[in-house]
Coordinates of C-alpha atoms in Angstrom, one line a residue:
Chain A
M1 CA 0.1 0.1 -0.1
E2 CA 2.7 2.2 1.1
D3 CA 4.5 1.8 -2.2
L4 CA 1.5 2.4 -4.3
F5 CA 0.9 5.8 -2.6
A6 CA 4.7 6.7 -2.6
N7 CA 4.5 9.9 -4.9
E8 CA 0.9 10.0 -5.3
I9 CA -0.3 11.4 -1.8
V10 CA -3.8 12.3 -2.6
R11 CA -6.2 10.7 -5.0
A12 CA -10.0 11.2 -5.1
E13 CA -12.3 8.7 -6.9
N14 CA -15.5 9.8 -8.1
L15 CA -16.4 12.0 -5.2
K16 CA -20.0 12.7 -5.0
K17 CA -21.7 14.9 -2.2
T18 CA -25.3 15.9 -2.3
F19 CA -27.1 18.5 0.1
T20 CA -30.9 18.9 0.8
L21 CA -31.8 22.3 0.3
S22 CA -34.1 24.0 2.9
R23 CA -37.2 26.1 1.6
K24 CA -35.0 29.5 2.2
Q25 CA -32.0 27.8 0.3
Q26 CA -34.5 26.6 -2.7
R27 CA -35.7 30.5 -3.1
L28 CA -32.2 31.6 -3.1
E29 CA -31.1 29.0 -5.6
K30 CA -34.2 29.5 -7.5
T31 CA -35.1 25.9 -7.8
A32 CA -37.7 23.7 -7.1
L33 CA -35.4 20.7 -6.3
N34 CA -34.7 20.2 -2.5
R35 CA -31.5 18.3 -3.6
K36 CA -28.3 20.0 -5.0
I37 CA -25.3 18.0 -6.1
A38 CA -22.6 20.0 -4.7
V39 CA -19.9 17.6 -6.1
N40 CA -20.4 15.2 -8.9
G41 CA -18.1 12.2 -9.5
L42 CA -14.9 14.1 -9.3
S43 CA -11.7 12.1 -9.6
F44 CA -8.0 13.8 -9.4
S45 CA -4.8 13.1 -7.8
A46 CA -1.8 15.1 -6.3
N47 CA 1.5 14.0 -5.7
R48 CA 4.3 14.5 -2.9
G49 CA 6.1 18.0 -3.1
E50 CA 3.5 19.9 -5.4
I51 CA 0.7 22.5 -4.8
Y52 CA -2.4 21.3 -6.6
G53 CA -5.0 23.8 -7.1
L54 CA -8.9 23.7 -7.1
L55 CA -10.0 26.4 -9.2
G56 CA -13.7 27.5 -10.0
P57 CA -16.4 30.1 -9.3
N58 CA -18.2 30.3 -5.8
G59 CA -20.3 27.1 -5.5
A60 CA -18.4 25.1 -7.8
G61 CA -17.9 22.4 -5.0
K62 CA -14.3 23.3 -4.0
T63 CA -14.8 23.7 -0.5
T64 CA -17.2 20.3 -0.3
T65 CA -14.1 18.6 -1.9
L66 CA -11.6 20.0 0.5
R67 CA -14.1 19.1 3.5
M68 CA -14.5 15.6 2.2
L69 CA -10.6 15.0 1.7
S70 CA -10.3 16.5 5.4
T71 CA -13.2 14.2 6.7
L72 CA -15.2 16.7 8.3
I73 CA -17.8 15.4 5.9
K74 CA -18.4 11.8 4.2
P75 CA -18.7 11.5 0.6
D76 CA -22.2 9.9 -0.5
E77 CA -20.2 8.1 -3.5
G78 CA -16.8 7.3 -4.3
D79 CA -13.7 7.8 -1.9
A80 CA -10.7 9.4 -1.5
Y81 CA -7.1 8.3 -0.5
I82 CA -4.8 10.7 1.7
M83 CA -1.2 8.9 1.9
G84 CA -3.2 5.6 1.4
H85 CA -5.8 6.1 4.1
S86 CA -9.3 6.2 2.8
V87 CA -11.4 9.2 4.3
R88 CA -14.5 7.1 4.3
K89 CA -12.9 4.0 6.4
E90 CA -9.8 5.6 8.1
P91 CA -10.9 9.2 8.8
Q92 CA -8.8 9.2 12.4
K93 CA -5.7 8.2 10.3
V94 CA -6.5 10.8 7.7
R95 CA -6.6 13.7 10.3
D96 CA -3.2 12.7 11.4
C97 CA -1.5 13.3 8.1
V98 CA -3.5 16.4 7.1
G99 CA -3.6 20.0 8.3
F100 CA -6.8 21.7 7.3
L101 CA -7.2 25.4 7.2
T102 CA -10.6 26.9 6.1
G103 CA -12.7 30.1 7.3
E104 CA -15.1 27.7 8.5
L105 CA -12.9 26.4 11.3
K106 CA -12.4 29.2 13.8
L107 CA -9.9 29.9 16.9
E108 CA -11.8 30.4 20.1
T109 CA -11.4 34.0 20.5
F110 CA -10.6 34.0 24.2
F111 CA -7.5 32.2 24.1
T112 CA -3.7 33.4 23.4
P113 CA -2.0 31.9 20.3
D114 CA 0.5 30.4 22.8
Y115 CA -2.3 28.4 24.6
L116 CA -4.0 27.4 21.5
F117 CA -0.8 26.4 19.8
D118 CA -0.2 24.3 22.5
F119 CA -3.8 22.9 22.9
F120 CA -4.2 21.7 19.3
G121 CA -0.5 20.3 19.5
A122 CA -2.0 17.9 22.4
M123 CA -5.2 17.3 20.1
H124 CA -2.9 15.7 17.6
G125 CA -0.4 13.9 20.2
V126 CA 2.5 16.1 19.4
E127 CA 5.5 15.5 22.2
K128 CA 6.0 18.7 24.3
E129 CA 9.4 18.8 23.4
V130 CA 8.7 18.9 19.6
L131 CA 5.7 21.3 20.2
A132 CA 8.0 23.7 21.9
E133 CA 10.7 23.8 19.2
R134 CA 7.7 24.1 16.6
K135 CA 6.1 26.8 18.3
R136 CA 9.5 28.8 18.4
E137 CA 9.8 28.5 14.7
L138 CA 6.6 29.1 13.4
F139 CA 5.7 32.2 15.5
A140 CA 9.2 33.3 14.8
R141 CA 8.4 32.6 11.1
F142 CA 5.2 34.5 11.2
G143 CA 5.8 37.2 13.5
I144 CA 3.3 35.8 16.0
D145 CA 5.9 35.7 18.9
A146 CA 5.2 39.3 19.4
F147 CA 1.4 38.8 20.5
A148 CA 2.0 35.1 21.6
Q149 CA 0.0 36.1 25.1
V150 CA -2.4 38.5 23.3
K151 CA -6.0 36.8 22.9
V152 CA -7.0 35.8 19.3
G153 CA -10.1 38.3 19.8
D154 CA -7.8 41.2 20.2
L155 CA -5.4 40.5 16.9
S156 CA -6.1 41.9 13.5
T157 CA -7.6 39.9 10.6
G158 CA -4.3 39.1 9.4
M159 CA -2.6 37.8 12.5
K160 CA -5.9 35.9 13.2
Q161 CA -5.3 34.3 10.2
K162 CA -1.5 33.6 10.5
V163 CA -2.4 31.9 13.8
S164 CA -4.9 29.7 12.2
L165 CA -2.4 28.7 9.5
V166 CA 0.2 27.7 12.3
V167 CA -2.4 26.1 14.4
S168 CA -3.5 24.0 11.2
I169 CA -0.2 22.6 10.8
V170 CA 0.8 22.1 14.2
H171 CA 1.3 18.4 13.7
D172 CA 3.7 19.3 11.0
P173 CA 1.5 17.2 8.4
D174 CA 2.5 15.7 5.1
V175 CA -0.7 17.2 3.6
V176 CA -1.7 20.8 3.8
I177 CA -5.3 21.5 2.8
F178 CA -6.1 25.3 2.5
D179 CA -9.3 26.5 1.5
E180 CA -9.2 30.0 -0.1
P181 CA -6.0 30.8 2.0
T182 CA -5.3 34.2 0.9
N183 CA -9.3 35.4 1.1
G184 CA -9.6 38.7 2.9
L185 CA -6.0 39.0 3.7
D186 CA -4.0 42.4 3.0
V187 CA -1.4 42.1 0.5
L188 CA 1.3 41.9 2.9
T189 CA -0.4 39.0 4.7
A190 CA -1.2 37.1 1.6
K191 CA 2.4 37.2 0.6
V192 CA 3.6 35.8 4.0
V193 CA 1.1 33.1 3.3
T194 CA 1.8 32.5 -0.6
D195 CA 5.6 32.3 0.4
F196 CA 5.1 29.9 3.0
L197 CA 3.2 27.6 0.9
L198 CA 6.0 27.6 -1.5
E199 CA 8.6 27.0 1.5
L200 CA 6.1 23.8 2.4
R201 CA 6.4 22.3 -1.2
R202 CA 10.3 23.0 -1.0
M203 CA 10.2 21.0 2.2
G204 CA 8.6 18.0 0.5
K205 CA 4.8 18.6 1.4
S206 CA 1.8 18.2 -0.7
I207 CA -0.6 21.0 -0.7
L208 CA -4.1 21.5 -1.8
L209 CA -5.7 24.5 -2.3
S210 CA -9.1 25.9 -3.5
T211 CA -9.3 29.4 -5.0
H212 CA -11.0 31.4 -7.4
I213 CA -7.8 33.4 -8.3
F214 CA -6.3 32.9 -11.5
S215 CA -3.0 34.5 -10.4
L216 CA -2.6 32.4 -7.5
V217 CA -2.9 29.1 -9.2
E218 CA -0.4 30.4 -12.0
K219 CA 2.2 31.6 -9.5
L220 CA 1.7 28.6 -7.0
C221 CA 0.3 25.5 -8.4
D222 CA 2.0 22.7 -10.3
R223 CA -1.6 20.9 -11.1
V224 CA -4.7 22.3 -11.4
G225 CA -8.3 21.2 -11.5
I226 CA -11.2 23.3 -12.9
I227 CA -14.3 22.4 -11.2
I228 CA -17.5 23.9 -12.7
D229 CA -20.6 23.0 -11.2
G230 CA -19.3 20.2 -9.1
K231 CA -17.6 18.5 -12.2
M232 CA -14.0 18.3 -13.1
A233 CA -14.1 20.0 -16.3
E234 CA -10.3 19.8 -16.7
E235 CA -7.5 18.4 -14.6
G236 CA -3.7 18.0 -15.0
P237 CA -0.2 20.0 -14.6
L238 CA -0.7 23.4 -14.9
A239 CA 1.4 23.9 -18.3
A240 CA -0.8 21.2 -20.0
V241 CA -3.9 22.4 -18.9
C242 CA -3.4 26.3 -20.1
G243 CA -1.7 25.1 -23.2
T244 CA -0.8 28.0 -25.2
T245 CA -3.5 30.3 -23.5
S246 CA -3.5 31.9 -19.8
L247 CA -5.4 30.3 -17.5
E248 CA -8.3 32.8 -17.2
E249 CA -8.6 32.4 -21.1
K250 CA -8.6 28.7 -20.4
F251 CA -11.4 28.8 -17.7
F252 CA -13.6 30.9 -19.5
E253 CA -13.4 28.8 -22.6
L254 CA -14.5 25.8 -20.6
Y255 CA -17.0 27.8 -18.5
H256 CA -18.7 29.0 -21.8
G257 CA -18.4 25.7 -23.1
L258 CA -20.2 24.0 -20.4
K259 CA -22.7 26.9 -19.2
G260 CA -22.9 29.2 -22.2
E261 CA -22.0 32.9 -22.3
I262 CA -22.1 35.0 -19.0
V263 CA -25.4 36.8 -18.8
Chain B
M1 CA -3.4 13.0 27.3
K2 CA -5.8 14.5 24.6
L3 CA -8.7 14.2 27.1
V4 CA -6.6 15.8 29.8
A5 CA -6.1 18.7 27.4
L6 CA -9.7 19.0 26.6
M7 CA -10.8 19.1 30.2
K8 CA -8.1 21.6 31.1
K9 CA -9.1 23.9 28.2
E10 CA -12.7 24.1 29.8
F11 CA -11.4 24.5 33.2
H12 CA -8.9 27.3 31.8
R13 CA -11.6 29.0 29.8
F14 CA -14.0 29.4 33.2
F15 CA -11.2 30.2 36.1
H16 CA -9.6 32.8 33.7
D17 CA -12.7 34.6 33.1
P18 CA -14.1 36.6 36.2
R19 CA -17.3 37.4 34.5
L20 CA -18.1 33.5 34.2
I21 CA -17.1 32.9 38.0
V22 CA -19.3 35.9 38.9
T23 CA -22.2 34.3 37.0
I24 CA -21.9 31.2 38.5
L25 CA -21.5 32.4 42.2
L26 CA -23.6 35.2 42.1
P27 CA -27.0 33.5 42.1
G28 CA -26.0 31.8 45.7
I29 CA -24.9 35.2 47.2
V30 CA -27.9 37.2 46.0
I31 CA -30.3 34.3 47.2
F32 CA -28.5 34.3 50.9
L33 CA -29.1 38.1 50.8
L34 CA -32.6 38.2 49.5
Y35 CA -33.8 35.5 51.7
T36 CA -32.2 36.6 54.8
V37 CA -33.5 40.2 54.2
L38 CA -36.9 39.2 53.5
G39 CA -36.9 36.7 56.5
N40 CA -35.6 39.6 58.7
I41 CA -38.4 41.6 57.7
I42 CA -41.0 39.2 57.9
H43 CA -40.0 37.8 61.2
T44 CA -39.2 40.1 64.1
E45 CA -36.6 39.0 66.7
E46 CA -38.5 39.2 69.6
S47 CA -37.9 36.3 72.3
R48 CA -40.2 33.5 72.1
E49 CA -42.3 32.5 75.2
L50 CA -43.0 28.9 74.7
K51 CA -45.5 26.8 76.6
V52 CA -45.3 23.3 76.2
Y53 CA -47.1 20.1 77.6
L54 CA -44.9 17.6 78.5
S55 CA -45.6 13.9 79.2
G56 CA -42.7 11.7 80.2
N57 CA -39.0 12.5 81.0
S58 CA -36.0 12.2 78.9
A59 CA -32.4 13.8 78.9
V60 CA -33.5 15.4 75.6
V61 CA -36.1 17.8 77.6
G62 CA -32.8 19.2 79.1
L63 CA -31.3 19.7 75.8
L64 CA -34.5 21.4 74.2
E65 CA -34.4 23.7 77.3
Q66 CA -30.8 24.6 76.8
Q67 CA -31.1 25.4 73.3
I68 CA -34.3 27.3 73.8
N69 CA -32.6 29.3 76.5
E70 CA -29.2 30.0 74.4
S71 CA -31.4 31.3 71.7
G72 CA -32.8 33.8 74.3
D73 CA -36.2 32.5 74.2
K74 CA -38.0 30.8 77.0
V75 CA -39.9 27.8 77.7
E76 CA -42.5 26.7 80.4
W77 CA -43.1 22.9 80.7
L78 CA -46.8 22.1 81.8
P79 CA -47.7 18.6 83.0
L80 CA -50.0 16.7 80.5
E81 CA -53.0 16.1 82.6
N82 CA -56.0 16.3 79.9
E83 CA -55.1 15.8 76.4
E84 CA -58.2 17.5 75.0
E85 CA -57.6 20.3 76.7
A86 CA -54.2 20.7 76.0
R87 CA -55.0 20.2 72.3
A88 CA -57.9 23.0 72.4
A89 CA -54.9 25.3 74.2
V90 CA -52.8 24.5 71.4
K91 CA -55.4 25.3 68.7
E92 CA -56.5 28.5 70.3
G93 CA -52.9 29.8 70.6
E94 CA -52.6 29.4 74.1
A95 CA -50.1 27.0 74.3
T96 CA -47.1 26.0 71.7
A97 CA -47.0 22.2 71.7
I98 CA -47.8 18.9 73.2
L99 CA -44.6 16.8 73.6
T100 CA -44.9 12.9 74.4
L101 CA -41.9 10.6 75.2
T102 CA -42.3 7.2 76.5
E103 CA -40.8 6.0 79.7
N104 CA -38.1 4.0 78.0
F105 CA -37.3 7.0 75.5
D106 CA -33.4 7.4 76.6
S107 CA -32.5 3.9 75.6
F108 CA -34.0 4.4 72.0
G109 CA -35.0 0.7 72.3
E110 CA -38.0 -1.2 71.2
G111 CA -41.1 1.0 72.0
A112 CA -39.3 4.2 72.5
R113 CA -41.5 6.8 70.6
A114 CA -41.7 10.5 70.4
G115 CA -44.8 12.5 69.5
I116 CA -45.6 15.9 69.1
V117 CA -48.9 18.0 68.5
Y118 CA -48.5 21.5 67.2
D119 CA -50.3 24.3 65.2
S120 CA -48.5 23.9 61.9
G121 CA -49.8 27.6 61.3
S122 CA -48.2 29.1 64.2
E123 CA -44.6 30.5 64.0
N124 CA -43.7 29.1 67.5
G125 CA -45.2 25.7 66.7
S126 CA -43.3 25.4 63.7
Y127 CA -40.0 26.4 65.5
F128 CA -40.2 24.0 68.4
Y129 CA -41.4 21.4 65.9
G130 CA -38.0 22.0 63.8
L131 CA -36.2 22.4 67.4
V132 CA -37.4 18.8 68.7
S133 CA -36.8 17.2 65.2
S134 CA -33.1 18.6 64.9
V135 CA -32.3 17.7 68.6
L136 CA -33.7 14.1 68.2
I137 CA -31.9 13.4 65.1
S138 CA -28.8 15.0 66.7
V139 CA -29.1 12.4 69.8
G140 CA -29.4 9.6 67.1
M141 CA -33.0 8.9 66.9
R142 CA -33.5 6.3 64.2
F143 CA -37.4 6.3 64.2
P144 CA -39.7 9.0 62.6
I145 CA -41.7 11.2 65.2
D146 CA -45.4 10.9 65.7
V147 CA -46.5 14.2 64.3
Q148 CA -49.8 15.8 64.7
T149 CA -51.1 19.0 63.7
V150 CA -54.1 20.9 65.2
N151 CA -54.5 23.1 62.2
D152 CA -55.2 21.5 58.6
S153 CA -54.5 24.8 57.1
A154 CA -51.0 25.3 55.0
D155 CA -48.3 23.5 56.6
I156 CA -45.6 25.7 56.7
G157 CA -43.4 24.0 59.0
R158 CA -40.1 21.8 58.7
E159 CA -42.4 19.4 56.4
I160 CA -42.5 22.1 53.6
L161 CA -39.0 23.0 54.1
T162 CA -37.9 19.6 53.6
A163 CA -40.3 19.1 50.6
L164 CA -39.2 22.3 49.1
L165 CA -35.4 21.6 49.2
P166 CA -35.2 19.3 47.0
F167 CA -37.0 21.1 44.5
L168 CA -35.0 24.2 45.0
V169 CA -31.8 22.0 44.8
V170 CA -33.1 20.6 41.3
T171 CA -33.7 24.2 40.1
F172 CA -30.4 25.8 41.2
V173 CA -28.4 22.9 39.7
F174 CA -30.1 23.1 36.6
S175 CA -29.9 26.9 36.3
A176 CA -25.8 26.5 37.1
C177 CA -25.6 23.6 34.7
M178 CA -27.6 25.9 31.9
S179 CA -25.3 28.9 32.3
V180 CA -22.1 27.0 31.7
T181 CA -23.1 24.2 29.1
L182 CA -25.1 26.3 26.6
E183 CA -22.1 28.4 26.2
S184 CA -19.7 25.9 25.9
V185 CA -21.2 23.2 23.8
A186 CA -23.8 25.3 21.7
G187 CA -21.7 28.5 21.9
E188 CA -18.5 26.6 20.4
K189 CA -20.5 25.0 17.8
E190 CA -22.1 28.2 16.7
R191 CA -18.6 30.1 16.5
G192 CA -17.1 27.4 14.6
T193 CA -14.6 26.5 17.2
L194 CA -15.7 22.9 17.9
A195 CA -15.4 22.1 14.2
T196 CA -11.5 23.0 14.6
I197 CA -11.4 20.6 17.1
L198 CA -13.2 17.8 15.0
A199 CA -10.7 18.6 12.3
T200 CA -8.1 17.0 14.5
S201 CA -7.3 13.4 15.2
V202 CA -9.0 13.2 18.8
K203 CA -11.9 10.8 19.6
R204 CA -15.4 12.1 19.7
S205 CA -15.8 10.3 22.7
H206 CA -12.9 12.5 24.3
I207 CA -14.4 15.6 23.1
A208 CA -17.7 14.5 24.8
L209 CA -16.1 13.5 28.2
G210 CA -13.8 16.5 27.8
K211 CA -16.8 18.8 28.0
I212 CA -19.1 16.9 30.2
I213 CA -16.5 16.2 33.2
P214 CA -15.3 19.7 33.3
L215 CA -18.5 21.5 33.3
S216 CA -20.0 19.0 35.6
C217 CA -17.4 20.2 38.0
I218 CA -18.3 23.9 37.2
S219 CA -21.9 23.4 37.6
A220 CA -21.3 21.8 40.8
I221 CA -19.7 24.9 42.4
G222 CA -22.6 26.9 41.0
A223 CA -25.2 24.7 42.4
A224 CA -23.5 24.3 45.7
S225 CA -23.2 28.3 46.0
S226 CA -27.0 28.3 45.2
F227 CA -27.5 25.3 47.8
L228 CA -25.5 26.8 50.5
G229 CA -27.3 30.4 50.0
V230 CA -30.7 28.5 50.2
V231 CA -29.7 26.4 53.1
L232 CA -28.4 29.1 55.4
S233 CA -31.0 31.7 54.5
L234 CA -34.3 29.7 54.1
P235 CA -34.7 29.0 57.7
K236 CA -34.5 32.5 58.5
L237 CA -37.2 33.1 55.7
M238 CA -39.5 30.6 57.2
G239 CA -38.8 31.8 60.7
L240 CA -37.4 28.3 61.6
D241 CA -34.5 28.1 64.0
A242 CA -31.3 27.1 61.8
T243 CA -30.7 24.1 63.7
V244 CA -33.3 22.3 61.8
L245 CA -30.8 21.8 59.2
V246 CA -27.6 21.0 61.2
G247 CA -29.2 18.1 63.0
Y248 CA -28.8 15.7 60.2
S249 CA -26.2 12.9 60.5
F250 CA -23.0 12.6 58.7
V251 CA -24.7 9.9 56.2
S252 CA -27.4 12.0 55.6
Y253 CA -25.2 14.6 54.4
L254 CA -23.2 12.0 52.6
L255 CA -26.2 10.8 50.9
L256 CA -27.3 14.1 49.7
F257 CA -24.1 15.1 48.6
L258 CA -24.0 12.0 46.2
L259 CA -27.4 12.6 45.3
I260 CA -26.3 16.0 43.9
L261 CA -23.3 15.0 42.4
S262 CA -24.9 12.6 40.6
F263 CA -27.5 14.5 39.5
V264 CA -25.4 17.4 38.0
P265 CA -23.4 15.6 35.2
L266 CA -27.0 14.1 34.2
I267 CA -28.3 17.5 33.9
V268 CA -25.0 18.9 32.2
S269 CA -25.2 15.9 29.7
A270 CA -28.9 16.5 28.9
I271 CA -28.2 20.3 28.1
G272 CA -25.2 19.1 26.2
V273 CA -27.2 16.5 24.1
V274 CA -29.8 19.6 23.2
S275 CA -26.8 22.0 22.9
T276 CA -25.1 19.7 20.5
L277 CA -28.3 18.9 18.4
S278 CA -29.0 23.4 18.3
R279 CA -27.1 25.2 15.8
S280 CA -26.9 28.1 18.0
V281 CA -27.1 29.4 21.5
K282 CA -30.4 30.7 20.9
E283 CA -31.7 27.9 19.7
A284 CA -30.2 25.8 22.5
S285 CA -31.7 28.3 24.9
A286 CA -35.2 27.9 24.1
Y287 CA -35.0 23.9 24.0
T288 CA -33.2 23.8 27.4
S289 CA -36.1 26.3 28.7
V290 CA -38.4 23.5 27.6
L291 CA -36.1 20.8 29.5
M292 CA -36.3 23.0 32.7
I293 CA -39.7 23.1 32.7
L294 CA -40.2 19.4 32.4
V295 CA -37.6 18.7 35.0
M296 CA -39.4 21.3 37.4
L297 CA -42.7 19.5 36.5
V298 CA -40.9 16.1 37.6
S299 CA -39.8 17.8 40.9
I300 CA -43.1 19.3 41.8
V301 CA -44.6 16.0 41.3
S302 CA -42.5 14.7 44.4
L303 CA -44.1 17.6 46.6
V304 CA -47.3 16.6 45.8
V305 CA -47.3 12.8 45.5
T306 CA -45.8 11.5 48.6
Q307 CA -46.1 7.8 48.3
M308 CA -44.2 6.5 45.0
G309 CA -43.4 2.9 44.2
E310 CA -39.9 1.2 43.7
W311 CA -40.2 2.4 39.9
V312 CA -39.3 6.1 41.0
I313 CA -35.5 4.7 41.1
A314 CA -35.9 4.5 37.3
V315 CA -37.0 8.0 36.8
P316 CA -34.1 10.4 36.4
V317 CA -34.6 13.5 38.5
L318 CA -37.7 12.1 40.4
N319 CA -35.4 9.4 42.0
A320 CA -32.9 12.2 43.3
V321 CA -35.7 14.3 44.5
T322 CA -37.6 11.8 46.6
A323 CA -34.4 10.3 48.1
M324 CA -33.5 14.2 49.0
G325 CA -37.2 14.5 50.5
R326 CA -36.9 11.6 52.4
I327 CA -33.4 11.9 54.0
L328 CA -34.4 15.8 54.9
G329 CA -37.5 14.3 56.6
G330 CA -35.2 12.5 58.9
E331 CA -35.2 9.0 57.1
L332 CA -32.1 7.4 56.1
P333 CA -33.0 5.8 52.4
V334 CA -29.5 4.4 51.8
W335 CA -30.8 2.0 48.9
Q336 CA -33.0 4.2 47.1
S337 CA -30.3 6.9 47.4
L338 CA -27.5 4.6 46.2
L339 CA -29.5 3.0 43.2
S340 CA -30.8 6.4 42.4
V341 CA -26.9 7.7 42.1
G342 CA -26.3 4.5 40.0
A343 CA -29.3 5.4 37.6
N344 CA -28.4 8.7 37.3
L345 CA -24.7 7.7 36.4
L346 CA -25.9 5.3 33.9
Y347 CA -28.2 7.6 32.2
T348 CA -25.3 10.1 32.1
V349 CA -23.1 7.5 30.5
V350 CA -25.7 7.1 27.8
L351 CA -26.2 10.5 27.1
V352 CA -22.5 11.1 26.8
W353 CA -22.5 8.2 24.1
A354 CA -25.2 10.1 22.7
I355 CA -23.0 13.2 22.2
A356 CA -20.1 11.5 21.0
K357 CA -22.3 10.0 18.2
M358 CA -23.7 13.5 17.3
L359 CA -20.1 14.9 17.1
S360 CA -19.3 12.3 14.6
S361 CA -22.7 13.0 12.6
E362 CA -22.2 15.5 9.7
K363 CA -25.8 16.5 9.8
V364 CA -25.8 17.4 13.3
M365 CA -22.4 19.2 13.4
F366 CA -22.4 21.0 9.5
G367 CA -26.1 20.4 8.7
K368 CA -27.4 24.1 7.7

C-alpha cells in the first residue's frame, strides 16, 4: 500500500456529495428541487511535493471537496485516499496526516495563540519538546511571537489568519489542505502565506488549495483542477491544462462551453 | 493526554474569566442576601415564650431547654393531664405544643416513641417542631416522630422546608448547568471552534467527556453556591431555627452530596445533548427552557405525591428528588439513594455516548 502511494499522496475517486436544500435555500437558488449535487463524480490526484489548485467559481464544489478530503464530511459516493488512508474508512488516520485550514474552522477568541498552539498540539498528540521547538520556529516565521500572549479576539484579521495557519499545521502534516488561503487578507499577509506555501513545497509537503484567483494558481500550483458545477472540467499539470493560452482564458473557454455565455 | 488537554481547556476558559466566575457564584450570594433580608422583615427577632405540655421525661427535655435558653427564648413545661384540653389550648394559641416521650425513650429501644402535637400555622409551633426534630436527630434517633397538627391549613413548617429543598436544589442545579453548558457546547458549535477540534484526530468520545466532566465540576460549584445560599437563609425566611438543618447525621449529608453529585452530570449531559443538536445558543436556550420546565414539573410531582413505588428509582430527577426529600424528612433511604445515584450515572453515560455519536454526525455538526 505504501509503495502504491509513494508519490501519489492524494487520490480522489469519483467523489459525489449531495445536500438537502431548505425552503429558504431553494428560494435563494431559484430551484424547485430540494436536493443539490455539490460535487458530482470528481476524480483527481496530487503528488508529493506538489501544490495542487482546485479552481472554480463560488458554489462550484471546491470547499465541499476539501471538506470531504479532510474528513469533516463524508462523500455520498466514491472515496478519497490521503497517504493511502481512505477518508471513509480511516478518518482518524487521515486527520493525523492532514492539516486543514478553512474560514469555517475558527479559533476561540478567548485564548492566546500560545495556549491554542499547545492545545491543538496536544489534540494531535505532538510531544511537548517537539511542540515547543515548532512553536518557536513558526511563531518567529510568522511574527506571532510578539502577540503570543494576546487573546485571539484582540488580534488583527491578518494576525488571526496567521495564527489559524500555524495551528492547522501544528503537527507538521505531510498534506496541507487550504481553502481560499488568501481570502480577506491584505497584500502583505497574503504574500507571507503564499511564500510559506512555496516553502512547504520545498520541504516536500503536498498542498491542496482551493481558490477562484487565477494569478494565485499560476504563481503557486504545479497541477490544477478546474471545477464547474461540481464536475471536473479539466485536470492536469498547469502547463498542459493552459496550453498556449492563459489560465483565465482557458477557464472561460471551458465555462462557456459548459454553461453558455455569462449574462 | 488528549482528554486531559480538553478538560484543562474548559477549566482554563472558566477560571480565567472573572465574569464567568461571578455568573456562577452570584445566584447563591443573591439568594442568601435576599432570603435573609426578607426573613428579617417577616420575622421579628422578639424573644419567644413557649408553653409546652410535656408527658414523660428524658434527657432530651434538658437539651431542648438548653437550646431554647441559648436562643434567648423561654419555655414553660406544663404537665399533660388532660390531652383534650391541651389540644384545645394549642389550637387556640394558648400553648405552643404537646410533647410526649415514652418512659424508655432514652434507651432508643423497642417501643421508644416521641410524639408532638403542634399548630403548623403558628410560627412558634413550627419553630418548636423544627427544634425537636433536630435535637432528636442529633442524639441519634433512628425512627420518625409521631407528628400531629391541630391545624389542617397550610403546613408551613419543617415538612414544607424539607419538601421544598429538593425542588430548589434541582432548580439551582439546572440553572448552574445551563449557564455553563449552553455557552460551552452550543456556543462553540455556533462560533465554529468545535469544528476546528473535530478536524483533529481526537476521538469524539474524548471531546464529549472533555466537555461533560469539567462542565459538571463547574456546575457543581454553582449549584453548591446556590444550595448553600438557600440552606443558610431558608430557615431565616421561614422563621425556623437554623438547627433544623444542622441536626442531620453524617450519612444523611453524604447521601445528599452523592445524589447532587450524580444529578449534576446528568443535567449537564442532557443540556449537552440539546446544545449539540442546536445550531445556535439561542436555539439551544429555547429547547433547554422546555427541558427545565419538564425537570421542574417532575420535581413538583414529588412535592405533591408523597407515596411512590420502587419504580421511582428508574426515573431520572424524580429518583434524586424523592430520595433527598426522605433524607431531609429524617429518614435514611440508603438503598434508594445509592440506586438513584447509580441510575443517574448510567443515564449520564448513555447521554455522553449520544453526544459522541452526534459529534460524529455530519448532519448534526454541519447541517445548515
